[in-house]
Coordinates of C-alpha atoms in Angstrom, one line a residue:
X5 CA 108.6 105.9 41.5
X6 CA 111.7 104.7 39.5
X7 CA 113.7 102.3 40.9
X8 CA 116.6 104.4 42.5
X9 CA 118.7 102.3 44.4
X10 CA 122.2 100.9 44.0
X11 CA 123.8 97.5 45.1
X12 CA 127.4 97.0 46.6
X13 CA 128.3 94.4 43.2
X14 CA 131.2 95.3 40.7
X15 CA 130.1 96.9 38.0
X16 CA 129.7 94.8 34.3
X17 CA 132.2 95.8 31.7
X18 CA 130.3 96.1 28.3
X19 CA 126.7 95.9 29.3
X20 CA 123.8 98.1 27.8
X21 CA 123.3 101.3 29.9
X22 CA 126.9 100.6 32.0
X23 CA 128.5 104.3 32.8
X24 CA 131.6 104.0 30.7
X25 CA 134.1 107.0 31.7
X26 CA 131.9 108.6 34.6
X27 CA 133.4 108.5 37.7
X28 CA 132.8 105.5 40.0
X29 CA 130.3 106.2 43.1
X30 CA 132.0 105.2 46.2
X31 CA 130.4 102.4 48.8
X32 CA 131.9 102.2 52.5
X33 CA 130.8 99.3 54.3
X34 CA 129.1 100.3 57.9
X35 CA 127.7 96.5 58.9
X36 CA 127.9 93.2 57.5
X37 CA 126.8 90.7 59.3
X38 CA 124.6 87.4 59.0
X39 CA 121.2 89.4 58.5
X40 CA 122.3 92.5 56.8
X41 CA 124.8 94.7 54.7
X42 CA 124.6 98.3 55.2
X43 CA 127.0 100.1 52.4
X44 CA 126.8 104.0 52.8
X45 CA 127.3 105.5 49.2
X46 CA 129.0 108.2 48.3
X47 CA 128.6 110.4 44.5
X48 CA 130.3 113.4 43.3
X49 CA 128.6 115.3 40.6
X50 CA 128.6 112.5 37.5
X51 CA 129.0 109.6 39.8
X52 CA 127.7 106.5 39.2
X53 CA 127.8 103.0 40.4
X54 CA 127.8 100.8 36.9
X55 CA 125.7 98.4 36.0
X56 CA 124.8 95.8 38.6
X57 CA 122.0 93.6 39.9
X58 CA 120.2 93.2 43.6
X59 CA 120.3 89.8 44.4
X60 CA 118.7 90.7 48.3
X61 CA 115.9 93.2 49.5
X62 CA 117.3 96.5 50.1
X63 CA 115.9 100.0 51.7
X64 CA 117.6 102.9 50.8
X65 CA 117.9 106.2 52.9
X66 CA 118.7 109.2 51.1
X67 CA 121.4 111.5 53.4
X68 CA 120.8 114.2 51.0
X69 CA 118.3 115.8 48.9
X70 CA 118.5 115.6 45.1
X71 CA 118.3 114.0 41.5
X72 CA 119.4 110.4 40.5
X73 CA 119.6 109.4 37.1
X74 CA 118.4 105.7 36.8
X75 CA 119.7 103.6 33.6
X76 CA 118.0 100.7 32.6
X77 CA 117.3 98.1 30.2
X78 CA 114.2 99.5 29.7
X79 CA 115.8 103.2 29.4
X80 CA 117.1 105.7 31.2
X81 CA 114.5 108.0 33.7
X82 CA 115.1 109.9 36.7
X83 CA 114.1 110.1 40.8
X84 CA 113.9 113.3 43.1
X85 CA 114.9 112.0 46.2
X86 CA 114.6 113.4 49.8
X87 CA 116.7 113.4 52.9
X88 CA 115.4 111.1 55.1
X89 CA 112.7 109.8 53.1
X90 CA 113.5 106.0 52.7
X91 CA 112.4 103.6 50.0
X92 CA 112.1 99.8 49.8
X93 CA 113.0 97.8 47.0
X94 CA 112.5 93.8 46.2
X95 CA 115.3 92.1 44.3
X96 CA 116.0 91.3 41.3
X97 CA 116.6 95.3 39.9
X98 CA 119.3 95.7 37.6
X99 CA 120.8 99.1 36.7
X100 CA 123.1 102.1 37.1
X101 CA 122.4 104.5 39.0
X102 CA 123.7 108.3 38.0
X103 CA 124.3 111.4 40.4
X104 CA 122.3 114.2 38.3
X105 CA 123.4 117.2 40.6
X106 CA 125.9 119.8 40.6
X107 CA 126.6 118.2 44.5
X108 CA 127.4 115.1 46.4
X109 CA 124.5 113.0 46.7
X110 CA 124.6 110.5 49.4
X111 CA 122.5 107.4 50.6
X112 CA 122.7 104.3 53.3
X113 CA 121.7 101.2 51.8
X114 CA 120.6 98.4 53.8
X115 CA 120.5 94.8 52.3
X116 CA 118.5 92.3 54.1
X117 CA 119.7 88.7 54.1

């Protein structure tokens, strides 16, 4: 499966695969403590969250059912996601990540510190 996360950094201004014009995906901060970060991310139809990098772990629950478009160095592919089907990722993945559907597409993220 593609990598199909997204992290709570700024986007980078001028890198490969960034989103340009597309409208920015929306993080709102549930937790942040000492252990974790929980960000709860929100897309409209376009939406994506620029070009960053995952310094921690994360797991990622999908709130909705749908497509992500996943932009990389290494290209661009995509991931069918399901409600309530979580995912675990390791650090270290850089990319932007795209809302492919005609709807809102939203996912809890948790960061582990």
């Amino acid at each position: 499966m593609p990598e199909p996360g997204a992290g709570g950094e700024a986007p980078t201004a001028g890198v490969p695969g960034a989103s340009g014009r597309r409208p920015a995906a929306v993080p709102t901060v549930q937790v942040d403590n000492a252990r974790v970060r929980v960000p709860e991310w929100r897309f409209a139809p376009g939406a994506a969250t620029g070009w960053h990098r995952h310094d921690l772990d994360y797991v990622v629950v999908p709130l909705t059912s749908g497509r992500l478009g996943i932009r990389a160095a290494a290209g661009e592919t995509a991931a069918e996601l399901v409600a309530g089907q979580a995912y675990f990722r390791a650090r270290g993945v850089e990319h932007d990540v795209v809302n492919a559907n005609a709807h809102e597409f939203v996912f809890v993220e948790v960061e582990i510190r």
